[in-house]
Short mmCIF file of C-alpha atoms in Angstrom, two decimals:
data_model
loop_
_atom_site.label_atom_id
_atom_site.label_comp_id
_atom_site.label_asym_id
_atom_site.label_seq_id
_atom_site.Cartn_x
_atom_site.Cartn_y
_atom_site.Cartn_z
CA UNK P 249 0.00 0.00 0.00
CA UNK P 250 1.00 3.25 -0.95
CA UNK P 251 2.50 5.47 2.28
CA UNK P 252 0.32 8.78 2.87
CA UNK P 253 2.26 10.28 5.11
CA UNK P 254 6.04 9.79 4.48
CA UNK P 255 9.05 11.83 5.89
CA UNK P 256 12.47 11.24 4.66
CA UNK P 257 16.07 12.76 6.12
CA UNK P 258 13.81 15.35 8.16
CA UNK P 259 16.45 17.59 9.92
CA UNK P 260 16.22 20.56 12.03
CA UNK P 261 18.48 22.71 13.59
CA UNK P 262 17.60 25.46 16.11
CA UNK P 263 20.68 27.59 16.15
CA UNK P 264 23.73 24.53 16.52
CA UNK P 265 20.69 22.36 18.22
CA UNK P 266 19.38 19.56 16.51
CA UNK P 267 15.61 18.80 16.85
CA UNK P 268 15.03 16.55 14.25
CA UNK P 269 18.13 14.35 13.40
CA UNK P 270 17.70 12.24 9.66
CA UNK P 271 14.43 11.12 10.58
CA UNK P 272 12.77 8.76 7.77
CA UNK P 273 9.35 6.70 8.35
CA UNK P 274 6.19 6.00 6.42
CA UNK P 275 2.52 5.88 7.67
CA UNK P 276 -0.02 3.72 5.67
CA UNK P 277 -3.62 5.43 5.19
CA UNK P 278 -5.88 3.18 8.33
CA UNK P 279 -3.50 3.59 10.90
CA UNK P 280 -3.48 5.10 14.31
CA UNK P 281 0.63 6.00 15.00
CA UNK P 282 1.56 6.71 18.13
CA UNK P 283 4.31 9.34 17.99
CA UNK P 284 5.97 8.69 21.71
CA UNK P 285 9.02 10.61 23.04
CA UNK P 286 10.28 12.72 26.55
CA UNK P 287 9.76 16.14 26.92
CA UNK P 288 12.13 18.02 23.84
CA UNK P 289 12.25 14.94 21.83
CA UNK P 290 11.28 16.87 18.77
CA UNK P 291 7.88 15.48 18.56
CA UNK P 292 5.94 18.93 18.06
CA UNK P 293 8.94 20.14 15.53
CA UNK P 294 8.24 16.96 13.64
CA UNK P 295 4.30 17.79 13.50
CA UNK P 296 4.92 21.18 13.41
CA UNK P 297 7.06 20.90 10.06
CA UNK P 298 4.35 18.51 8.31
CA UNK P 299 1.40 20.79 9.28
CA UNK P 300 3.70 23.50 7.47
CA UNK P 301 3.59 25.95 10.02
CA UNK P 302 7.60 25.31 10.39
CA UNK P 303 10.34 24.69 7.48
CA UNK P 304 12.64 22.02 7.85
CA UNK P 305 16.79 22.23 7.93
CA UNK P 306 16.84 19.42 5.07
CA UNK P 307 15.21 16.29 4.38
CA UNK P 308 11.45 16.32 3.05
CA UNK P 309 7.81 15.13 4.22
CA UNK P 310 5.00 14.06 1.59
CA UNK P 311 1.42 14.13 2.68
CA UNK P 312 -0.36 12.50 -0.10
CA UNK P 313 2.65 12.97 -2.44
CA UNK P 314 2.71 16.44 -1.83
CA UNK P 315 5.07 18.74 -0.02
CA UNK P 316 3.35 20.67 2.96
CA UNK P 317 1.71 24.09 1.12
CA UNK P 318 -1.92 24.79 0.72
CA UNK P 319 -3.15 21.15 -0.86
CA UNK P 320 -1.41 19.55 2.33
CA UNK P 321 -2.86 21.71 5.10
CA UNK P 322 -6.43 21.21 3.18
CA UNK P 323 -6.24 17.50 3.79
CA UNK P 324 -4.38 17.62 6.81
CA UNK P 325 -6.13 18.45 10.51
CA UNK P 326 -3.46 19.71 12.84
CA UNK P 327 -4.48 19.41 16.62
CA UNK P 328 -1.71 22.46 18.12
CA UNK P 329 -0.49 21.72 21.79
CA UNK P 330 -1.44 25.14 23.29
CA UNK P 331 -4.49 27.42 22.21
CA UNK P 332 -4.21 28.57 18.58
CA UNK P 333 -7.54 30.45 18.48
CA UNK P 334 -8.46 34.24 19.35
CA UNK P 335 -9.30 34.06 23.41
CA UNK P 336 -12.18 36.66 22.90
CA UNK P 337 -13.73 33.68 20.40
CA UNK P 338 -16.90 32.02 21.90
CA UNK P 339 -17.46 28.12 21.05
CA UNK P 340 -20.18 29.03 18.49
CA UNK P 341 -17.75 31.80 16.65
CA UNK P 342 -14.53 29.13 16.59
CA UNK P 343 -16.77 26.42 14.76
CA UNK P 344 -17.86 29.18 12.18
CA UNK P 345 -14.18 30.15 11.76
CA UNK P 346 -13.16 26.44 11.00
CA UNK P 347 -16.54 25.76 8.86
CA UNK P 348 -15.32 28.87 6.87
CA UNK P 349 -12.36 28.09 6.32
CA UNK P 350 -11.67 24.22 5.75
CA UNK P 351 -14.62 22.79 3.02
CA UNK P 352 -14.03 19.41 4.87
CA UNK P 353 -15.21 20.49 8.20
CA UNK P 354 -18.53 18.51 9.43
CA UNK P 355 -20.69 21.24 11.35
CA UNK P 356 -23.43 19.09 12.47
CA UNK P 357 -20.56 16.43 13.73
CA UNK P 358 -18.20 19.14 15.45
CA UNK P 359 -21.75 20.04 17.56
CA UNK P 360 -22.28 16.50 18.17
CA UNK P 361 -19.38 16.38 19.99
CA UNK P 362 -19.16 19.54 21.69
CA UNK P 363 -22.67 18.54 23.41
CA UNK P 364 -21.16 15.35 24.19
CA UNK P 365 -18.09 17.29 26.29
CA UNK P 366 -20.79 19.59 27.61
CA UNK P 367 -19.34 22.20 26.11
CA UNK P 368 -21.68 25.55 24.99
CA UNK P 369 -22.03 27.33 21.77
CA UNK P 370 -22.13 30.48 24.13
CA UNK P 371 -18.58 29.97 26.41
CA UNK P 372 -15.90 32.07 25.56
CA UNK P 373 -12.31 30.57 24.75
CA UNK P 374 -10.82 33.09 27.09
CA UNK P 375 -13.24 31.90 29.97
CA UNK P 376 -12.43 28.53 30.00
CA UNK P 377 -10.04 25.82 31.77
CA UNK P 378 -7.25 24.51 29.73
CA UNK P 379 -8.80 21.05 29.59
CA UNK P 380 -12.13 22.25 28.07
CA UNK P 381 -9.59 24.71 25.48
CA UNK P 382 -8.18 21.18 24.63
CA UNK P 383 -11.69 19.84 24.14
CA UNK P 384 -12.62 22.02 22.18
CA UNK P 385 -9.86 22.29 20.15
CA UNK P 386 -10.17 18.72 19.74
CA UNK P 387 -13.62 18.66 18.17
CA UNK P 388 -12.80 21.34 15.70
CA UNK P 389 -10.22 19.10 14.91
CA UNK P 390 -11.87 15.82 14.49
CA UNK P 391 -15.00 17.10 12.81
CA UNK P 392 -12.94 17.95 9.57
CA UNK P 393 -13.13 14.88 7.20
CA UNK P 394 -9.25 14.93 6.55
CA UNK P 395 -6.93 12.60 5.21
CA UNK P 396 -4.44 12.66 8.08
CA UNK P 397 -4.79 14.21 11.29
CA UNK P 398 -2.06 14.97 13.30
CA UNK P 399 -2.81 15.61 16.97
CA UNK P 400 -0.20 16.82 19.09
CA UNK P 401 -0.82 15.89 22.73
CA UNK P 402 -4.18 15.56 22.96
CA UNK P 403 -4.74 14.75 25.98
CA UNK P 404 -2.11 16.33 28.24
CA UNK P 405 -5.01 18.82 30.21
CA UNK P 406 -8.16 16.48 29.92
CA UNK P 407 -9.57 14.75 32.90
CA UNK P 408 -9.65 10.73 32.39
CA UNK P 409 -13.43 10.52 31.81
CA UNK P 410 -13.19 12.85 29.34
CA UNK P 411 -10.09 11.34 27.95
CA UNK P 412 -11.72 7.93 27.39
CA UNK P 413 -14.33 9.95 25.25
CA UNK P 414 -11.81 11.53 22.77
CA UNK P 415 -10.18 8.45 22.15
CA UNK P 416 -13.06 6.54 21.10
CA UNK P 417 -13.70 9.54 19.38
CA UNK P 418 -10.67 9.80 16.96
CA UNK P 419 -11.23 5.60 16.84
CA UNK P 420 -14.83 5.77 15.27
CA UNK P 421 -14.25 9.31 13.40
CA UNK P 422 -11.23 8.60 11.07
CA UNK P 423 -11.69 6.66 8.00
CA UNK P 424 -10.23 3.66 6.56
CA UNK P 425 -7.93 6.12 3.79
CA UNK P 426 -6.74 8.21 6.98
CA UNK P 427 -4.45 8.30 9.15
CA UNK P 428 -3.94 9.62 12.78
CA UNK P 429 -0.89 10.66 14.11
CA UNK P 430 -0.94 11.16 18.00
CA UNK P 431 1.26 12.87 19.81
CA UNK P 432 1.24 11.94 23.92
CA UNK P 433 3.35 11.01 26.78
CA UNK P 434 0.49 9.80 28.64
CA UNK P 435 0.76 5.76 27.02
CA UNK P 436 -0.90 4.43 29.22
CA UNK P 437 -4.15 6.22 27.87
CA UNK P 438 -3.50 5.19 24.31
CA UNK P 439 -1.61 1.84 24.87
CA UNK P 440 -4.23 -0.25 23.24
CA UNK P 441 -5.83 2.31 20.52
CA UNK P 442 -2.47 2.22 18.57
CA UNK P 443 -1.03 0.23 15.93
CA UNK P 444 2.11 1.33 15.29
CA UNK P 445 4.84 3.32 17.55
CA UNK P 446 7.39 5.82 16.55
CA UNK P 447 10.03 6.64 19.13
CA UNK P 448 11.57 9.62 19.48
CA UNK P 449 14.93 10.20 21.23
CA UNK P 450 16.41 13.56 21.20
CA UNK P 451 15.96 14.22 17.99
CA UNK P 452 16.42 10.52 16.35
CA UNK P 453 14.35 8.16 15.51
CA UNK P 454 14.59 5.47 18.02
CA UNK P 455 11.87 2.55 16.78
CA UNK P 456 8.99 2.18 14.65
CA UNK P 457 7.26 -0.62 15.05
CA UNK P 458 4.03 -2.19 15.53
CA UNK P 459 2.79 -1.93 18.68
CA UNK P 460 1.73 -6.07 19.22
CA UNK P 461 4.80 -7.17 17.80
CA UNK P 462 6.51 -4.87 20.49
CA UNK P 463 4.47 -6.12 23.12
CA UNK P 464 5.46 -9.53 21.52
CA UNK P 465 8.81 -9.04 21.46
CA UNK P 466 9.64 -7.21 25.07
CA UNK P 467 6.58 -9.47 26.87
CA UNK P 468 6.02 -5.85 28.18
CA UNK P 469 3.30 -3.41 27.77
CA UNK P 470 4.46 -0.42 25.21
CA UNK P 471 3.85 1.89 28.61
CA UNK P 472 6.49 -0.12 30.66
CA UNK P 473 8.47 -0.57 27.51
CA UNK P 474 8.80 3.45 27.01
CA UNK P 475 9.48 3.93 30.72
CA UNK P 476 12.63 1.11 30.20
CA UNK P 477 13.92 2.74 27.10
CA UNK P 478 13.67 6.60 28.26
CA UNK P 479 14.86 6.11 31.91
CA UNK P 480 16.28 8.95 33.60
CA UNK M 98 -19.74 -6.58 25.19
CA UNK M 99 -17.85 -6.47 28.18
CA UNK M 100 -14.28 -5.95 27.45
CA UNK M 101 -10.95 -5.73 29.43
CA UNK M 102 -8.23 -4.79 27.26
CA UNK M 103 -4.40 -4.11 29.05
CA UNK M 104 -1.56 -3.39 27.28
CA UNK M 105 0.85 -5.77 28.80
CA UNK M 106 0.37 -8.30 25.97
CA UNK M 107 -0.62 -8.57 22.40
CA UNK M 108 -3.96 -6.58 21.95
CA UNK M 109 -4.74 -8.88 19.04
CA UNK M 110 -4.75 -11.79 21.15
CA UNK M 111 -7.02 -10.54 23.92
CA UNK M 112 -9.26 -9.90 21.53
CA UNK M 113 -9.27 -13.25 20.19
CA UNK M 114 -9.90 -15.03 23.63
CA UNK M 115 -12.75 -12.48 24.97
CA UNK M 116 -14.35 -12.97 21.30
CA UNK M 117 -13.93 -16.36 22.15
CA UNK M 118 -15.58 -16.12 25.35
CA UNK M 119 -18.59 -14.64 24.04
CA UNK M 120 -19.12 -17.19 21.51
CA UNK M 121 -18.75 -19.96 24.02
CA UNK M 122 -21.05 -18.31 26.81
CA UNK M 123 -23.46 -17.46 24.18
CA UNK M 124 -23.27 -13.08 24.08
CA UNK M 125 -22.39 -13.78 20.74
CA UNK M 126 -24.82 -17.03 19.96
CA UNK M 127 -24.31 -19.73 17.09
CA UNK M 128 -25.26 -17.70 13.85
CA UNK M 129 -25.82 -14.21 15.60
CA UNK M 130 -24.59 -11.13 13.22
CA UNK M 131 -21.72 -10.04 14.75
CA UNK M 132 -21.44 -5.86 14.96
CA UNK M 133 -19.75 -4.07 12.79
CA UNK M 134 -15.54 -3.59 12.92
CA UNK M 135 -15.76 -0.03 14.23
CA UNK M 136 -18.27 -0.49 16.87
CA UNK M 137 -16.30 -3.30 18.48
CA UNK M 138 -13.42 -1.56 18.31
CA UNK M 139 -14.97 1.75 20.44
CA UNK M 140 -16.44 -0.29 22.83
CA UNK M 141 -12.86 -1.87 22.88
CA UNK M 142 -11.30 0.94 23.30
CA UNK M 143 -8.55 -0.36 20.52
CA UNK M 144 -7.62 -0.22 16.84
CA UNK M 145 -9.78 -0.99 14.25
CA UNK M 146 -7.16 -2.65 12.39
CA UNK M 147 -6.33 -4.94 15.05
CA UNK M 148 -9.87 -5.62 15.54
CA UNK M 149 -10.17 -6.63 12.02
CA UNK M 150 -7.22 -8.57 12.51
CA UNK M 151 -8.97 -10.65 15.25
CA UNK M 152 -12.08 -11.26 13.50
CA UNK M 153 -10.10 -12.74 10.35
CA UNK M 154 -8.37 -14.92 12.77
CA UNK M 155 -11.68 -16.38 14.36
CA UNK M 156 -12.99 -16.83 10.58
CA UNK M 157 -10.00 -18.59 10.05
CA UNK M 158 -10.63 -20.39 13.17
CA UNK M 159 -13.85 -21.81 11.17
CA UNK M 160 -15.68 -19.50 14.05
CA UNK M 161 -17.10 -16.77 12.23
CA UNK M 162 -17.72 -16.50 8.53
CA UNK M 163 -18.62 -13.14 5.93
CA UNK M 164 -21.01 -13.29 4.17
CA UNK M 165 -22.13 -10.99 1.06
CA UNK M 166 -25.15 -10.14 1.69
CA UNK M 167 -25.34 -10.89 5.59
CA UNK M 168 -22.00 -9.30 7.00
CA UNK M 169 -20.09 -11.27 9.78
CA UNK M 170 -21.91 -13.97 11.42
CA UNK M 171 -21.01 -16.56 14.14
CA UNK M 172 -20.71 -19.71 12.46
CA UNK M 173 -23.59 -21.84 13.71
CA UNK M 174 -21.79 -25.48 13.05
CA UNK M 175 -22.58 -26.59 16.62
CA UNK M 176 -19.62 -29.33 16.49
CA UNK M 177 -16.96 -26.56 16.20
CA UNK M 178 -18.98 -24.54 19.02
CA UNK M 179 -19.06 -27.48 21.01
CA UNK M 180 -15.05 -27.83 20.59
CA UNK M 181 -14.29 -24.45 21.31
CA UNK M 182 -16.35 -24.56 24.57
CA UNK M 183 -14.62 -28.01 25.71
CA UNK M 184 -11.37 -26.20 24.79
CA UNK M 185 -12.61 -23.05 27.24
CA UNK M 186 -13.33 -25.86 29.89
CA UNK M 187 -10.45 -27.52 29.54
CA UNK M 188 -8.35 -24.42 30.22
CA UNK M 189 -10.49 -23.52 32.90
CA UNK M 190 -9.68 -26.78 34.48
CA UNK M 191 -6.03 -26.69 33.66
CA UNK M 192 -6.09 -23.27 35.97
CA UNK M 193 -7.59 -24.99 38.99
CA UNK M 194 -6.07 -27.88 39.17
CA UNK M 195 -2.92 -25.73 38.99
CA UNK M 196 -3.76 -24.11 41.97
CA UNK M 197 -5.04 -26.95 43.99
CA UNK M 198 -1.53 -28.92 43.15
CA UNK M 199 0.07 -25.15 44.48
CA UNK M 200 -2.16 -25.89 47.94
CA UNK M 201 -0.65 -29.14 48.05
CA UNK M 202 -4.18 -31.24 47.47
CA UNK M 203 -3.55 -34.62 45.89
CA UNK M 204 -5.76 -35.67 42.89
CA UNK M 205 -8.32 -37.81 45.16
CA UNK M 206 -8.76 -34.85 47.37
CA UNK M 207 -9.34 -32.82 44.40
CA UNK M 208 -11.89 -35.24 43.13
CA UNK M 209 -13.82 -35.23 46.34
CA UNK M 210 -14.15 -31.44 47.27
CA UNK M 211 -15.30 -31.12 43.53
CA UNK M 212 -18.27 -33.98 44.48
CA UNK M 213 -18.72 -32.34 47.76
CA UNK M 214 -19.09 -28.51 46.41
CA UNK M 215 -21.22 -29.85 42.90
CA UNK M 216 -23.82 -31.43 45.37
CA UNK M 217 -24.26 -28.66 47.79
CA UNK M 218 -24.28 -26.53 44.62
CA UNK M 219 -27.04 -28.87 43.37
CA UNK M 220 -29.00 -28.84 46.71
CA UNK M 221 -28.98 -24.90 46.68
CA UNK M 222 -30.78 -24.61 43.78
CA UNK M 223 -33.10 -27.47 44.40
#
C-alpha cells in the first residue's frame, strides 16, 4: 500500500541544536501511530514541520505525495499543543471560523461532539479551563473529514473521563484512507488504541514498530516498555 | 460486550480469547450477526485494524464467517462450538487444578471437594 504520510532525512536545527536528526518513516492510510518521546524529543517540531507551520533544515515530508503548502494543510487536521484560536472567540464563533475556512469540516458532527463534552455554543475561549480549550480544540479538529490528522498531545489537560471519550472519538471518526498521528506522553491512555509506535529520542528516531509485535517481542506493555527505554 | 483490554500483551490476542468467550457463553450465539468492525473496536477501546485482525483470525478459526449479503456472522456449526467450549473448559480446568496442586491437594482430594461442592451446589438450587 501506498504510504500517505512519508518523511524522509527530516532535519532541524535550532541555532547549533538539533531537533530533528535524519528522521525517515512512512505511515499507511488506516493507521493510528503513536508518535511517543520525553519532553524536547522533537515530537511537536516533527508535527509542526508537516502541518507547514515550520520549514525544515533538510530532508522532506509528503502528505499524499505532496510537499506541505496549501493542498497539504487542506487535507491535513493539525491538533496544536497550546491554544491557537483568538481568546475573545466564543465556542459558536470558533466552529464558524473552521466551517469557513476548511470545506471538509462537518458542522453538524463538530456540535455532536461539543454537546457530548458539555461544552456551549455560548462559552468564551478566554473563559475557560485549559482542559475544556483542549476539548474544544479537539472537536474542531476531528470534525474535519481529513486525510491525516495529526494531533499533538491531545490529551495532556483532559480529565480521564473525558479522555476515554476523545479516544473513542478519533477511533470511530477517522476513515479507513486516513491516518492519525498522536502525539502523547500519557501511554498508558492510548496503549491499546495504537497500531504502530514511533520513538523519538532527542531528535532521532529510536523505533517504529508495531505496537503487538513490540508487546510480543519485550513481553512488556508499550507503557512499561517506554518507561525502560527513556529512563532517567 | 464487556471488554478488558491491558496493554501488557498482544492486543490482538485478547481480543481473540474475549471474542472467544462470548461465543462460548453465548453473548455472541451460534449464527448471531456479529457488529460491525468499528463499533467493536470503540467499545474496545482499541484499533480498528487490530480488531479486524482478530475477527479474520476467528474466521479462520472456522468460528465466524462473511457473508455478502449478511455481514459477519457466528458460524452456527454446533460441532466446532461445542469444541471451542470443551477447549474453554479444559483451560479452565487446567487453571484450577494448577492451583489446587500449588495448595498441596492430591488428585483424590481434588476429586472429592469437587463432588462435595457440585452437590451442595445442586441442593442450593433445588
Amino acid at each position: 500500500m501506498s504510504e500517505l504520510y512519508q518523511v524522509s532525512a527530516l532535519t532541524k536545527f535550532y541555532g547549533a541544536k538539533a531537533a530533528l536528526n535524519d528522521v525517515t518513516f512512512g505511515v499507511e492510510p488506516g493507521r493510528l501511530v503513536g508518535l511517543l518521546g520525553p519532553n524536547g524529543s522533537g515530537k511537536t517540531t516533527l508535527l509542526k514541520i508537516s502541518a507547514g507551520l515550520l520549514q525544515a533544515t533538510s530532508g522532506q515530508v509528503l502528505i499524499d505525495g505532496q510537499e506541505p503548502g496549501s493542498y497539504t494543510k487542506a487535507v491535513t487536521a493539525f491538533l496544536p499543543d497550546r491554544m491557537a484560536l483568538p481568546t475573545e472567540y466564543r465556542v459558536q464563533d470558533a466552529v464558524a471560523f473552521y466551517r469557513d475556512f476548511f470545506s471538509d469540516f462537518d458542522t453538524a458532527k463538530a456540535h455532536a461532539m461539543l454537546a457530548d463534552l458539555k461544552l456551549e455554543p455560548s462559552q468564551r475561549i478566554g473563559a475557560m479551563s485549559k482542559g475544556t480549550q483542549e476539548k474544544l480544540q479537539l472537536c474542531l479538529t476531528m470534525g474535519r473529514q481529513a486525510r491525516l490528522y495529526l494531533l499533538d498531545e491531545p490529551l495532556g489537560g483532559v480529565d480521564p473521563a473525558a479522555r476515554e471519550y476523545i479516544l473513542r472519538t478519533i477511533l470511530c471518526n477517522y476513515n479507513e484512507d486516513a491516518a492519525v498521528v498522536i502525539s502523547t506522553h500519557l501511554i498508558e491512555d492510548v496503549e491499546t488504541a495504537l497500531d504502530e509506535v514511533l520513538l523519538l529520542k532527542d531528535g532521532a528516531l529510536l523505533a517504529h514498530k508495531n505496537a503487538d509485535e513490540l508487546r510480543e517481542e519485550s513481553g512488556k506493555s508499550l507503557n512499561e516498555y517506554f518507561r525502560e527505554v527513556f529512563r532517567c | 460486550m464487556e471488554w478488558n483490554i491491558t496493554g501488557g500483551r498482544p492486543v490482538y490476542l485478547q481480543l481473540i480469547e474475549q471474542l472467544q468467550l462470548a461465543i462460548v457463553t453465548g453473548v455472541l450465539p451460534a449464527g448471531a450477526r456479529v457488529p460491525p468492525v468499528r463499533e467493536l473496536a470503540g467499545e474496545a477501546g482499541v484499533n480498528p485494524n487490530t480488531m479486524q485482525k482478530a475477527l479474520q483470525e476467528l474466521e479462520s478459526r472456522g468460528l465466524m464467517q462473511t457473508q455478502r449479503t449478511a455481514g459477519r456472522t457466528v458460524t452456527g456449526d454446533t460441532a466446532r462450538l461445542e469444541a471451542l467450549r470443551r477447549q474453554q473448559a479444559e483451560v479452565y480446568a487446567g487453571e484450577f487444578l494448577q492451583k489446587m496442586q500449588a495448595l498441596g491437594l492430591t488428585p483424590q482430594q481434588v476429586q472429592d471437594l469437587l463432588h462435595r461442592m457440585s452437590e451442595q451446589k445442586g441442593e442450593r438450587n433445588v
